[in-house]
Coordinates of C-alpha atoms (C1' of nucleotides) in Angstrom, one line a residue:
Chain A
M1 CA -99.7 -80.1 18.1
K2 CA -99.2 -83.3 16.2
E3 CA -102.7 -83.1 14.8
K4 CA -102.2 -79.6 13.6
I5 CA -99.2 -80.5 11.6
I6 CA -100.9 -83.6 10.2
K7 CA -103.7 -81.4 9.0
L8 CA -101.3 -79.0 7.3
L9 CA -99.7 -82.0 5.6
E10 CA -103.0 -83.4 4.5
E11 CA -104.1 -80.1 2.9
S12 CA -100.8 -79.7 1.2
T13 CA -100.6 -83.2 -0.3
A14 CA -104.2 -82.9 -1.5
L15 CA -103.3 -79.7 -3.2
C16 CA -100.3 -81.1 -4.9
R17 CA -102.2 -84.0 -6.1
A18 CA -105.0 -81.8 -7.4
E19 CA -102.4 -79.8 -9.4
G20 CA -101.1 -83.0 -10.9
L21 CA -97.7 -82.9 -9.4
F22 CA -97.9 -86.6 -8.9
E23 CA -100.4 -89.4 -9.5
V24 CA -101.5 -91.8 -6.8
K25 CA -104.6 -93.9 -6.4
S26 CA -105.2 -92.6 -3.0
L27 CA -103.4 -90.3 -0.6
P28 CA -101.5 -92.3 2.1
F29 CA -102.4 -92.1 5.8
I30 CA -100.1 -89.3 7.1
E31 CA -97.7 -90.6 9.6
L32 CA -96.0 -88.1 11.8
E33 CA -93.5 -89.2 14.3
V34 CA -91.7 -87.6 17.2
T35 CA -88.1 -87.4 16.2
R36 CA -85.4 -89.1 18.1
D37 CA -82.7 -86.7 17.1
E38 CA -83.4 -83.1 17.7
T39 CA -81.4 -82.0 14.7
H40 CA -84.3 -83.6 12.8
G41 CA -86.7 -81.2 14.2
D42 CA -89.7 -81.9 16.5
Y43 CA -91.7 -84.0 14.2
A44 CA -90.9 -85.8 11.0
S45 CA -93.0 -87.3 8.2
N46 CA -92.3 -89.8 5.6
V47 CA -95.3 -89.0 3.3
A48 CA -93.1 -87.9 0.4
M49 CA -91.4 -91.2 0.4
V50 CA -94.6 -93.2 0.5
I51 CA -96.1 -91.2 -2.3
A52 CA -92.8 -91.4 -4.3
S53 CA -92.8 -95.2 -4.3
Q54 CA -96.4 -95.2 -5.6
A55 CA -96.0 -92.4 -8.1
R56 CA -92.5 -93.5 -9.2
K57 CA -91.0 -90.1 -8.7
N58 CA -88.1 -88.6 -6.8
P59 CA -89.1 -88.4 -3.1
R60 CA -87.2 -85.3 -2.5
A61 CA -88.9 -83.5 -5.3
I62 CA -92.2 -84.5 -4.0
A63 CA -91.2 -83.4 -0.5
Q64 CA -90.2 -80.1 -2.1
A65 CA -93.6 -79.6 -3.7
I66 CA -95.4 -80.5 -0.5
V67 CA -93.4 -78.1 1.6
A68 CA -93.9 -75.3 -0.9
K69 CA -97.7 -75.7 -0.6
L70 CA -97.8 -75.8 3.2
K71 CA -100.1 -73.1 4.5
D72 CA -98.8 -72.4 8.0
D73 CA -101.1 -69.4 8.5
G74 CA -101.1 -69.9 12.3
G75 CA -97.3 -69.4 12.5
L76 CA -96.8 -72.8 14.0
L77 CA -93.5 -73.6 12.5
S78 CA -90.2 -71.9 12.6
R79 CA -88.7 -74.1 9.9
V80 CA -89.4 -77.0 7.6
E81 CA -86.6 -79.1 6.2
I82 CA -86.2 -81.8 3.7
A83 CA -83.6 -84.3 4.8
G84 CA -82.2 -87.7 4.0
P85 CA -84.0 -89.7 1.5
G86 CA -87.0 -87.5 1.6
F87 CA -88.1 -86.9 5.2
I88 CA -89.9 -83.7 5.9
N89 CA -88.8 -82.3 9.3
F90 CA -90.8 -79.9 11.2
F91 CA -89.4 -77.4 13.7
V92 CA -92.1 -75.9 15.9
R93 CA -91.8 -72.3 17.2
E94 CA -90.7 -72.2 20.8
E95 CA -93.6 -69.9 21.8
R96 CA -96.1 -72.4 20.4
W97 CA -94.7 -75.0 22.8
R98 CA -94.9 -72.6 25.7
G99 CA -98.5 -71.8 24.8
L100 CA -99.5 -75.3 25.3
L101 CA -98.7 -75.0 29.0
L102 CA -101.8 -72.9 29.3
E103 CA -103.8 -75.9 28.2
I104 CA -102.6 -77.8 31.3
E105 CA -103.5 -74.8 33.5
R106 CA -106.9 -74.6 31.9
L107 CA -107.8 -78.3 32.1
Q108 CA -106.0 -79.1 35.4
E109 CA -106.9 -82.7 36.4
R110 CA -108.7 -83.1 33.1
Y111 CA -105.6 -82.5 31.1
G112 CA -105.0 -85.8 29.3
T113 CA -108.6 -86.7 29.1
L114 CA -109.7 -87.1 25.6
A115 CA -112.8 -87.4 23.5
I116 CA -111.7 -90.2 21.2
G117 CA -113.9 -92.7 23.1
T118 CA -117.0 -90.5 23.5
G119 CA -120.2 -92.4 23.1
R120 CA -118.5 -95.8 23.3
K121 CA -119.4 -98.2 26.0
V122 CA -116.6 -100.5 27.1
Q123 CA -116.5 -103.3 29.7
V124 CA -113.3 -104.5 31.1
E125 CA -113.6 -107.8 33.0
F126 CA -110.6 -108.8 35.0
V127 CA -109.4 -110.7 38.1
S128 CA -112.5 -112.9 38.2
A129 CA -110.8 -115.3 40.5
N130 CA -112.9 -118.1 42.0
P131 CA -113.9 -117.3 45.6
T132 CA -112.1 -120.4 46.9
G133 CA -109.2 -118.7 48.5
P134 CA -107.5 -115.3 49.0
L135 CA -106.0 -113.5 46.1
H136 CA -102.3 -114.3 45.6
I137 CA -99.6 -112.5 43.8
G138 CA -100.4 -114.3 40.6
H139 CA -103.7 -112.4 40.5
A140 CA -102.1 -109.1 41.2
R141 CA -100.7 -108.5 37.8
G142 CA -104.0 -109.1 36.1
A143 CA -105.7 -106.9 38.6
V144 CA -103.4 -104.0 37.9
T145 CA -103.4 -104.5 34.2
G146 CA -107.2 -104.6 33.9
D147 CA -107.6 -101.7 36.3
V148 CA -105.2 -99.4 34.5
I149 CA -106.5 -100.4 31.0
A150 CA -109.9 -99.4 32.2
N151 CA -108.6 -96.1 33.7
I152 CA -106.9 -95.3 30.4
L153 CA -110.0 -96.0 28.4
R154 CA -112.0 -93.8 30.8
A155 CA -109.4 -91.0 30.4
S156 CA -109.8 -91.2 26.7
G157 CA -113.5 -90.7 26.9
H158 CA -115.0 -94.2 26.9
D159 CA -117.8 -95.1 29.1
V160 CA -116.2 -97.8 31.1
V161 CA -117.5 -100.5 33.4
K162 CA -115.0 -102.6 35.5
E163 CA -116.4 -106.0 36.1
Y164 CA -115.6 -109.0 38.2
Y165 CA -117.1 -112.4 37.2
I166 CA -117.7 -114.6 40.2
N167 CA -117.5 -118.3 39.4
D168 CA -119.8 -119.3 42.2
V169 CA -121.2 -122.4 40.6
G170 CA -119.8 -125.9 40.1
N171 CA -117.5 -128.5 41.5
Q172 CA -114.9 -126.1 43.0
M173 CA -117.6 -124.5 45.1
R174 CA -118.8 -127.8 46.3
T175 CA -115.3 -128.8 47.2
L176 CA -114.8 -125.6 49.0
G177 CA -117.9 -126.1 51.1
R178 CA -117.0 -129.6 51.9
S179 CA -113.4 -128.6 52.9
V180 CA -114.8 -126.2 55.5
Y181 CA -117.3 -128.8 56.6
L182 CA -114.6 -131.4 57.2
R183 CA -112.5 -128.9 59.1
Y184 CA -115.6 -128.1 61.2
R185 CA -116.0 -131.7 62.2
E186 CA -112.3 -131.9 62.9
A187 CA -112.5 -128.9 65.1
L188 CA -115.1 -130.8 67.1
G189 CA -112.7 -133.5 67.8
E190 CA -113.4 -135.9 65.0
A191 CA -110.4 -137.5 63.3
I192 CA -110.6 -136.6 59.7
D193 CA -108.6 -138.0 56.8
F194 CA -108.6 -134.7 54.9
P195 CA -108.7 -135.4 51.1
S196 CA -105.7 -134.1 49.2
D197 CA -108.0 -132.7 46.4
H198 CA -109.7 -130.4 48.9
Y199 CA -108.5 -126.9 49.9
Q200 CA -105.7 -127.2 52.3
G201 CA -105.1 -123.6 53.3
D202 CA -105.3 -122.4 56.9
Y203 CA -108.1 -120.0 56.0
I204 CA -110.4 -123.1 55.6
A205 CA -109.9 -124.1 59.2
E206 CA -110.4 -120.5 60.3
L207 CA -113.7 -120.4 58.5
A208 CA -114.7 -123.6 60.2
R209 CA -113.8 -122.2 63.6
E210 CA -115.8 -119.1 62.8
I211 CA -118.9 -121.1 62.0
L212 CA -118.3 -123.2 65.1
S213 CA -118.2 -120.2 67.5
R214 CA -121.2 -118.7 65.8
D215 CA -123.5 -121.6 65.4
G216 CA -122.0 -124.3 67.7
E217 CA -122.5 -127.9 67.0
R218 CA -125.8 -127.7 65.2
Y219 CA -124.5 -129.0 61.9
L220 CA -123.2 -132.2 63.3
G221 CA -124.8 -135.4 62.4
K222 CA -126.9 -134.0 59.6
P223 CA -126.7 -135.4 56.1
E224 CA -124.1 -133.6 54.0
D225 CA -126.5 -132.8 51.2
E226 CA -128.6 -130.8 53.6
I227 CA -125.9 -128.7 55.2
L228 CA -123.2 -128.4 52.6
P229 CA -125.0 -125.5 50.7
F230 CA -124.7 -123.5 53.9
F231 CA -121.0 -124.2 54.3
T232 CA -120.4 -123.4 50.6
A233 CA -122.3 -120.1 50.8
Y234 CA -120.8 -119.1 54.0
A235 CA -117.2 -119.8 52.8
A236 CA -117.7 -118.2 49.4
G237 CA -119.3 -115.1 50.9
S238 CA -116.6 -114.7 53.4
I239 CA -113.8 -115.3 51.0
M240 CA -115.3 -113.0 48.4
Q241 CA -115.5 -110.3 51.0
G242 CA -111.8 -110.8 51.7
I243 CA -111.0 -110.6 48.0
K244 CA -112.9 -107.3 47.8
D245 CA -111.1 -105.9 50.8
D246 CA -107.7 -107.0 49.4
L247 CA -108.5 -105.4 46.0
A248 CA -109.6 -102.2 47.7
A249 CA -106.3 -102.1 49.5
F250 CA -104.6 -102.6 46.2
G251 CA -106.5 -99.7 44.7
V252 CA -108.8 -101.7 42.6
L253 CA -112.5 -101.0 42.8
F254 CA -115.0 -102.7 40.6
D255 CA -118.2 -101.2 39.3
C256 CA -119.9 -104.5 39.0
Y257 CA -119.7 -108.0 40.4
F258 CA -121.4 -110.5 38.2
S259 CA -122.4 -113.9 39.6
E260 CA -122.2 -116.9 37.4
G261 CA -125.2 -118.2 39.2
K262 CA -127.3 -115.4 37.7
L263 CA -126.9 -116.9 34.3
Y264 CA -128.8 -120.0 35.3
E265 CA -131.8 -118.0 36.6
N266 CA -134.9 -118.6 34.6
D267 CA -133.1 -121.3 32.6
G268 CA -131.0 -118.7 31.0
V269 CA -128.2 -121.0 29.9
M270 CA -130.6 -123.6 28.5
K271 CA -132.5 -120.9 26.6
L272 CA -129.3 -119.7 25.1
L273 CA -128.4 -123.2 24.0
G274 CA -131.8 -123.4 22.5
E275 CA -131.0 -120.3 20.5
L276 CA -127.9 -121.8 19.2
Q277 CA -129.8 -125.0 18.3
E278 CA -132.3 -123.0 16.3
K279 CA -129.5 -121.5 14.3
G280 CA -128.1 -125.0 13.7
H281 CA -124.9 -124.5 15.6
V282 CA -125.2 -127.4 18.0
Y283 CA -125.7 -131.1 17.6
K284 CA -126.3 -134.1 19.8
E285 CA -124.2 -137.1 20.1
G286 CA -125.7 -139.6 22.5
D287 CA -126.6 -137.5 25.5
T288 CA -123.9 -135.0 24.9
L289 CA -124.6 -131.6 23.2
W290 CA -121.8 -130.1 21.1
F291 CA -121.3 -126.6 19.9
R292 CA -120.0 -126.6 16.3
S293 CA -117.2 -124.1 16.9
T294 CA -115.1 -125.5 14.1
A295 CA -117.6 -123.7 11.7
F296 CA -116.1 -120.5 13.1
G297 CA -112.4 -121.4 13.1
D298 CA -111.9 -123.4 16.2
E299 CA -109.8 -126.5 15.9
K300 CA -112.4 -128.8 17.4
D301 CA -116.0 -128.7 18.5
R302 CA -116.8 -128.2 22.2
V303 CA -119.1 -129.8 24.6
V304 CA -121.8 -127.6 26.1
I305 CA -123.9 -130.2 27.9
R306 CA -122.3 -133.2 29.4
D307 CA -123.9 -136.6 29.1
T308 CA -124.9 -136.2 32.7
G309 CA -127.2 -133.4 31.5
T310 CA -125.3 -130.5 33.2
P311 CA -123.9 -127.6 31.2
T312 CA -120.2 -127.0 31.0
Y313 CA -118.4 -124.0 32.2
F314 CA -118.1 -123.0 28.6
A315 CA -121.8 -123.0 28.1
A316 CA -122.2 -120.5 30.9
D317 CA -119.4 -118.4 29.5
I318 CA -121.2 -118.2 26.1
A319 CA -124.2 -117.0 28.0
Y320 CA -122.1 -114.6 30.0
H321 CA -120.6 -113.0 26.9
K322 CA -124.0 -112.8 25.2
N323 CA -125.2 -111.0 28.3
K324 CA -122.3 -108.6 28.1
F325 CA -123.2 -107.5 24.6
D326 CA -126.9 -107.5 25.4
R327 CA -126.0 -104.9 28.0
G328 CA -125.0 -102.6 25.2
F329 CA -121.2 -102.6 25.3
D330 CA -119.5 -101.8 22.0
T331 CA -116.3 -103.4 23.1
V332 CA -115.8 -106.1 25.7
I333 CA -112.3 -106.6 27.0
D334 CA -111.3 -109.7 29.0
V335 CA -108.1 -109.8 30.9
W336 CA -106.9 -113.4 31.2
G337 CA -103.9 -115.3 32.4
A338 CA -101.9 -116.4 29.4
D339 CA -102.6 -120.0 30.2
H340 CA -106.2 -119.5 29.0
H341 CA -105.2 -118.5 25.5
G342 CA -106.4 -121.8 24.0
Y343 CA -109.9 -120.7 25.1
I344 CA -110.1 -117.7 22.8
P345 CA -111.1 -119.4 19.5
R346 CA -114.1 -121.1 21.0
L347 CA -115.4 -118.0 22.8
K348 CA -115.0 -115.9 19.7
A349 CA -116.7 -118.6 17.7
S350 CA -119.7 -118.5 20.1
I351 CA -120.0 -114.7 19.6
E352 CA -120.0 -115.1 15.9
A353 CA -122.5 -117.9 16.0
L354 CA -124.9 -115.7 17.9
G355 CA -124.6 -113.1 15.2
G356 CA -122.1 -110.8 17.0
N357 CA -118.9 -109.3 15.9
R358 CA -115.9 -111.3 17.1
E359 CA -113.7 -108.3 16.9
A360 CA -115.8 -106.5 19.6
L361 CA -114.2 -108.9 22.1
R362 CA -110.6 -108.1 22.9
I363 CA -108.6 -110.5 25.0
I364 CA -105.6 -109.2 26.9
L365 CA -103.3 -112.0 27.9
V366 CA -101.2 -111.4 30.9
Q367 CA -98.3 -113.7 31.2
L368 CA -98.0 -115.5 34.4
V369 CA -95.8 -114.3 37.1
S370 CA -93.2 -116.7 38.4
L371 CA -92.6 -116.1 42.0
L372 CA -89.1 -116.2 43.3
R373 CA -87.6 -115.9 46.7
D374 CA -83.9 -115.1 46.6
G375 CA -83.8 -116.3 43.0
K376 CA -85.4 -119.6 43.8
P377 CA -88.8 -120.5 42.4
V378 CA -91.7 -120.7 44.8
A379 CA -94.4 -123.2 44.1
M380 CA -97.9 -121.8 44.2
S381 CA -101.2 -123.6 44.5
T382 CA -104.4 -122.4 46.0
R383 CA -105.6 -125.9 46.6
A384 CA -102.4 -126.9 48.4
G385 CA -102.5 -123.7 50.3
E386 CA -99.0 -122.6 49.3
Y387 CA -98.9 -119.1 48.1
V388 CA -97.9 -115.5 48.9
T389 CA -101.1 -113.5 49.2
L390 CA -101.8 -110.2 47.6
R391 CA -102.3 -108.9 51.1
Q392 CA -98.7 -109.9 52.0
V393 CA -97.3 -108.2 49.0
I394 CA -99.2 -105.0 49.7
D395 CA -98.0 -105.1 53.3
E396 CA -94.4 -105.9 52.5
V397 CA -93.8 -104.0 49.2
G398 CA -96.5 -101.4 49.3
K399 CA -99.4 -100.7 47.0
D400 CA -97.6 -98.1 44.9
A401 CA -94.4 -100.0 44.4
A402 CA -96.2 -103.2 43.6
R403 CA -98.5 -101.6 41.1
Y404 CA -95.7 -99.7 39.4
N405 CA -93.6 -102.9 39.2
F406 CA -96.3 -104.7 37.2
L407 CA -96.9 -101.7 35.0
M408 CA -93.3 -101.4 33.9
R409 CA -93.5 -104.3 31.5
R410 CA -95.7 -105.2 28.6
S411 CA -98.3 -107.5 29.9
D412 CA -97.3 -110.2 27.3
S413 CA -93.8 -110.6 28.6
Q414 CA -93.0 -113.0 31.3
L415 CA -92.2 -111.6 34.6
D416 CA -90.2 -112.9 37.6
F417 CA -91.3 -111.4 40.9
D418 CA -88.7 -111.9 43.5
L419 CA -90.0 -111.2 46.9
E420 CA -86.7 -110.6 48.6
L421 CA -85.6 -108.4 45.8
A422 CA -88.8 -106.4 45.8
K423 CA -88.5 -105.8 49.4
R424 CA -84.8 -105.0 49.4
Q425 CA -85.0 -102.8 46.4
S426 CA -88.0 -101.0 47.5
N427 CA -85.9 -97.8 48.0
E428 CA -84.5 -98.1 44.4
N429 CA -87.8 -98.8 42.9
P430 CA -88.5 -96.5 39.9
V431 CA -91.9 -95.6 41.4
Y432 CA -90.0 -93.5 44.0
Y433 CA -88.2 -91.7 41.3
V434 CA -91.4 -90.4 39.8
Q435 CA -93.1 -89.8 43.2
Y436 CA -90.0 -87.9 44.3
A437 CA -90.3 -85.6 41.4
H438 CA -93.8 -84.8 42.5
A439 CA -92.8 -84.3 46.1
R440 CA -90.0 -82.0 45.0
I441 CA -92.4 -79.8 43.1
S442 CA -94.8 -79.7 46.0
S443 CA -91.8 -78.7 48.1
I444 CA -90.9 -75.9 45.8
T445 CA -94.5 -74.6 45.9
R446 CA -94.5 -74.7 49.6
M447 CA -91.2 -72.9 49.8
A448 CA -92.5 -70.2 47.4
A449 CA -95.7 -69.8 49.5
E450 CA -93.6 -69.3 52.6
R451 CA -91.9 -66.4 50.8
G452 CA -95.2 -65.0 49.9
M453 CA -95.2 -66.2 46.3
D454 CA -98.1 -68.2 45.1
V455 CA -98.1 -70.2 41.8
P456 CA -99.1 -67.5 39.3
S457 CA -101.7 -68.0 36.7
G458 CA -100.5 -68.4 33.1
E459 CA -101.5 -64.9 32.4
N460 CA -99.5 -63.5 35.2
A461 CA -96.4 -65.6 34.4
E462 CA -94.2 -64.3 31.7
I463 CA -93.7 -67.7 30.2
N464 CA -91.6 -66.4 27.4
L465 CA -88.8 -66.2 29.9
L466 CA -88.7 -69.9 29.8
K467 CA -86.1 -70.2 27.1
L468 CA -83.4 -72.4 28.4
P469 CA -83.0 -75.5 26.2
E470 CA -83.8 -77.7 29.2
E471 CA -87.0 -75.7 29.8
I472 CA -88.1 -76.2 26.2
Q473 CA -87.3 -79.9 26.5
L474 CA -89.3 -80.1 29.7
I475 CA -92.3 -78.4 28.0
K476 CA -92.1 -80.6 25.0
A477 CA -92.1 -83.7 27.2
V478 CA -94.9 -82.7 29.4
I479 CA -97.3 -81.7 26.7
R480 CA -97.0 -85.1 25.0
Y481 CA -99.1 -86.6 27.8
P482 CA -102.4 -86.5 25.9
E483 CA -100.7 -88.3 23.0
V484 CA -99.4 -90.9 25.3
I485 CA -102.9 -91.6 26.7
E486 CA -104.2 -91.8 23.2
G487 CA -101.6 -94.3 22.2
A488 CA -102.0 -96.4 25.3
A489 CA -105.8 -96.4 24.8
K490 CA -105.6 -97.6 21.2
A491 CA -103.0 -100.2 21.9
L492 CA -104.4 -101.1 25.4
E493 CA -100.9 -100.8 26.7
P494 CA -100.6 -99.4 30.2
H495 CA -96.8 -99.5 30.3
R496 CA -96.6 -96.6 27.9
V497 CA -97.8 -94.3 30.7
T498 CA -95.2 -95.7 33.0
F499 CA -92.4 -95.0 30.6
F500 CA -93.7 -91.5 29.9
L501 CA -93.6 -90.8 33.7
N502 CA -90.1 -92.1 34.0
E503 CA -88.9 -89.9 31.2
L504 CA -90.8 -86.8 32.4
A505 CA -89.5 -87.3 36.0
G506 CA -86.0 -87.7 34.6
I507 CA -86.0 -84.5 32.6
F508 CA -87.5 -82.7 35.6
H509 CA -84.8 -84.0 38.1
S510 CA -82.1 -83.0 35.7
Y511 CA -83.6 -79.5 35.3
Y512 CA -84.0 -79.2 39.1
N513 CA -80.4 -80.0 39.8
K514 CA -79.2 -77.5 37.2
N515 CA -81.5 -74.6 37.8
R516 CA -83.2 -72.9 40.7
V517 CA -86.9 -72.2 40.5
I518 CA -87.1 -69.6 43.2
T519 CA -84.5 -66.9 42.6
D520 CA -84.0 -63.2 43.2
D521 CA -85.5 -62.5 39.8
A522 CA -89.2 -62.3 40.6
A523 CA -90.5 -62.5 37.0
L524 CA -88.3 -65.5 36.2
S525 CA -89.3 -67.2 39.5
R526 CA -93.0 -66.8 38.6
A527 CA -92.5 -68.2 35.1
R528 CA -90.6 -71.2 36.5
L529 CA -93.0 -71.7 39.3
F530 CA -95.8 -71.9 36.7
L531 CA -93.8 -74.3 34.7
V532 CA -93.1 -76.8 37.5
S533 CA -96.7 -76.5 38.7
T534 CA -97.9 -77.8 35.3
I535 CA -95.3 -80.6 35.5
G536 CA -96.7 -81.5 38.9
Q537 CA -100.2 -81.5 37.5
V538 CA -99.4 -83.9 34.8
L539 CA -97.4 -86.2 37.1
R540 CA -100.5 -86.3 39.3
N541 CA -102.8 -87.0 36.4
A542 CA -100.6 -89.8 35.0
L543 CA -100.0 -91.4 38.4
G544 CA -103.7 -91.2 39.0
V545 CA -104.4 -93.2 35.9
L546 CA -101.9 -95.8 37.2
G547 CA -103.6 -95.8 40.6
V548 CA -100.4 -94.7 42.2
S549 CA -100.3 -92.0 44.8
A550 CA -98.6 -88.6 44.2
P551 CA -97.2 -87.6 47.6
E552 CA -96.6 -84.0 48.7
K553 CA -93.7 -85.1 50.8
M554 CA -91.4 -88.1 51.0
Chain B
rG1 C1' -97.4 -133.8 17.3
rC2 C1' -100.4 -129.1 16.9
rC3 C1' -101.4 -123.9 18.8
rC4 C1' -100.1 -119.2 21.4
rC5 C1' -96.4 -115.8 23.7
rC6 C1' -91.4 -114.4 24.3
rU7 C1' -85.9 -113.8 22.6
rU8 C1' -82.6 -106.4 22.0
rA9 C1' -76.1 -104.3 26.6
rG10 C1' -73.5 -108.3 32.3
rC11 C1' -79.0 -108.2 34.6
rU12 C1' -84.4 -106.3 34.1
rC13 C1' -86.7 -104.2 30.1
rA14 C1' -88.4 -100.0 26.3
rG15 C1' -88.2 -99.2 21.1
rA16 C1' -94.4 -95.0 20.3
rA17 C1' -98.0 -99.1 14.0
rG18 C1' -91.4 -100.0 8.4
rG19 C1' -87.6 -94.8 8.9
rA20 C1' -82.3 -91.4 9.6
rU21 C1' -76.3 -93.0 14.0
rA22 C1' -80.3 -98.8 18.6
rG23 C1' -82.3 -96.7 24.0
rA24 C1' -83.4 -96.5 29.6
rG25 C1' -83.0 -98.4 34.6
rC26 C1' -79.9 -101.7 37.6
rA27 C1' -74.9 -103.3 38.4
rA28 C1' -69.3 -101.1 37.9
rC29 C1' -66.0 -96.8 38.2
rG30 C1' -65.2 -91.4 39.0
rG31 C1' -67.4 -86.8 40.5
rA32 C1' -71.4 -83.0 42.5
rU33 C1' -74.6 -81.1 48.6
rU34 C1' -72.9 -73.0 52.3
rC35 C1' -78.8 -72.4 48.2
rC36 C1' -86.3 -74.9 46.5
rU37 C1' -85.9 -82.7 49.5
rA38 C1' -78.9 -86.4 47.5
rA39 C1' -85.0 -91.5 47.2
rU40 C1' -81.5 -86.5 43.1
rC41 C1' -77.8 -85.0 39.4
rC42 C1' -73.2 -85.1 36.0
rG43 C1' -69.5 -88.2 33.5
rU44 C1' -67.2 -93.1 31.7
rG45 C1' -69.2 -98.3 27.4
rU46 C1' -71.1 -102.5 26.0
rG47 C1' -74.6 -104.7 21.2
rC48 C1' -74.3 -111.0 15.4
rC49 C1' -81.4 -106.6 18.0
rC50 C1' -81.6 -115.6 18.6
rC51 C1' -80.1 -117.7 13.3
rG52 C1' -81.2 -117.9 7.9
rU53 C1' -83.9 -116.4 3.5
rG54 C1' -87.2 -113.0 1.4
rU55 C1' -90.4 -108.3 0.7
rU56 C1' -88.4 -102.6 -0.5
rC57 C1' -85.7 -96.8 -1.4
rG58 C1' -85.1 -98.6 4.0
rA59 C1' -86.2 -104.2 8.6
rA60 C1' -85.1 -105.0 15.7
rU61 C1' -90.1 -104.1 13.6
rC62 C1' -93.3 -107.3 8.0
rA63 C1' -93.4 -112.8 5.5
rC64 C1' -91.5 -117.7 5.4
rG65 C1' -88.2 -121.5 7.6
rG66 C1' -85.4 -122.9 11.9
rA67 C1' -83.4 -122.6 17.3
rG68 C1' -84.0 -121.7 22.5
rG69 C1' -87.4 -120.4 26.8
rG70 C1' -92.5 -120.2 28.8
rG71 C1' -97.6 -121.7 28.4
rG72 C1' -101.7 -124.4 26.4
rC73 C1' -104.0 -128.6 23.8
rA74 C1' -110.7 -131.5 29.4
rC75 C1' -117.6 -133.7 29.1
rC76 C1' -112.0 -128.6 35.3
rA77 C1' -113.2 -123.7 36.4

RNA sequence: GCCCCCUUAGCUCAGAAGGAUAGAGCAACGGAUUCCUAAUCCGUGUGCCCCGUGUUCGAAUCACGGAGGGGGCACCA
């Protein structure tokens, strides 16, 4: 709908310009916005005012000219008005709105899938928590944000891969293995002075007991160097499996798990640094190798190989992102906790240094979640073993409510998550408001079926009977869904879908309370049944994008 | 000290790429159920859009300066 009007405007302004009604260097990008006030029509455009300021003419006169040249052959509009300082307000014919319901019927679960991303490969990398402990609530927000961004991009036609980067190399992994090993010895009766910089959580001791009951005492008395790799691998594998299970329970499924270790195979990281060296972007200082990231806008150069000869995490990350682009992704999206923002310049610098386009990497920063219990802050630390796990949140608050909760806010705004509140308010959570709308529609459909009335096809429903103001309002709201997906995809903002759902559900609830769908009037009942079934379809589609269920009953 | 994010109603937050009179939910108060699910609906009101200057036909939105809150400034990952 929006596009059609924009097209009309484009043709008309071009025509006016060709006839010399005004002079501009170039025609402006046509903006058309959904009006806030219905007396301003359905859509409004400010083109005339934009042209006017360039051409130094009266905006209303220009608007007048543009309107006169509009060629609405398709009979889309009932009225076009010029208002205020020079807005052009468009009133769409009611039957054109109704007609769009047939699109929903035609496309069903594909309604709201677009082609704007066709042919574009996108990777979304998120969560990527170290396999050193179970996921906690802090990871949950990033998980949902990344998951839904990927879903939205997929809906808009992009070829999307969801990826999890496993940091299975380095000190933390060694510490993990050693933590389990010490607990193992402890379980065998040895008095251990457990180091405070090791992982304290109960799951460590559990893993130790698991190994003990499986393999017995055979690791006792052997040199640490020899058996630590086993403990590390066992712990990481087991924890990673737990993470995957938790994510699955949270509705997050990855297409690809990428191991950091893989980057080191065949000297991959070293070869990459060699490539940077050839291009003159690294230099040596003593035994340390530096990447000249300041040449690409970073505030200081960064170490890539320590004086001990081992590469830094950053070196591996350069290789990782190189690898991503080598896999053919047009756009790479990383979802990070906001505390990593200082890392962006150096990573983008590395992409540019390797001849890539820094804009092809988009970083979504998710502000950290401060966890509260009854209004009081709860400290969280994986190492200290103090945290609320994602699993607990799923069990206590529920997957749907938890996901929806995170999706109601822009990801760059800080968020307090109060456990007690989340539990206590679970019945007032907005997610139920939306789900309830869907359940109600299902209930109507069931009731109709009991009375021998199936949801009619659009052809068999006399949709021109849908002429109440609230019906038109409902139709206008529901058919905006594809535009919402488009906007959310371009801005990478999942919360737009959530707000759309709240609004649509609200309009539906209001309609439901005021009007009956199933009445004695068979024709009207069919029309309304058709209407609400399209609402149900769109609710399902949008909830699906959010990874929230659409129940038939509540 | 430098850098990033945030600041809109009592609270939690939107504000759709500069537009017309600033919006929801929660909380408060009053009402609606013989009828498709009351996890619903209807009504009642509140704003120095953090402050200042600027840009322009027009600013919550853009620029600059400042204030408050959060985060970051590793040869950790």
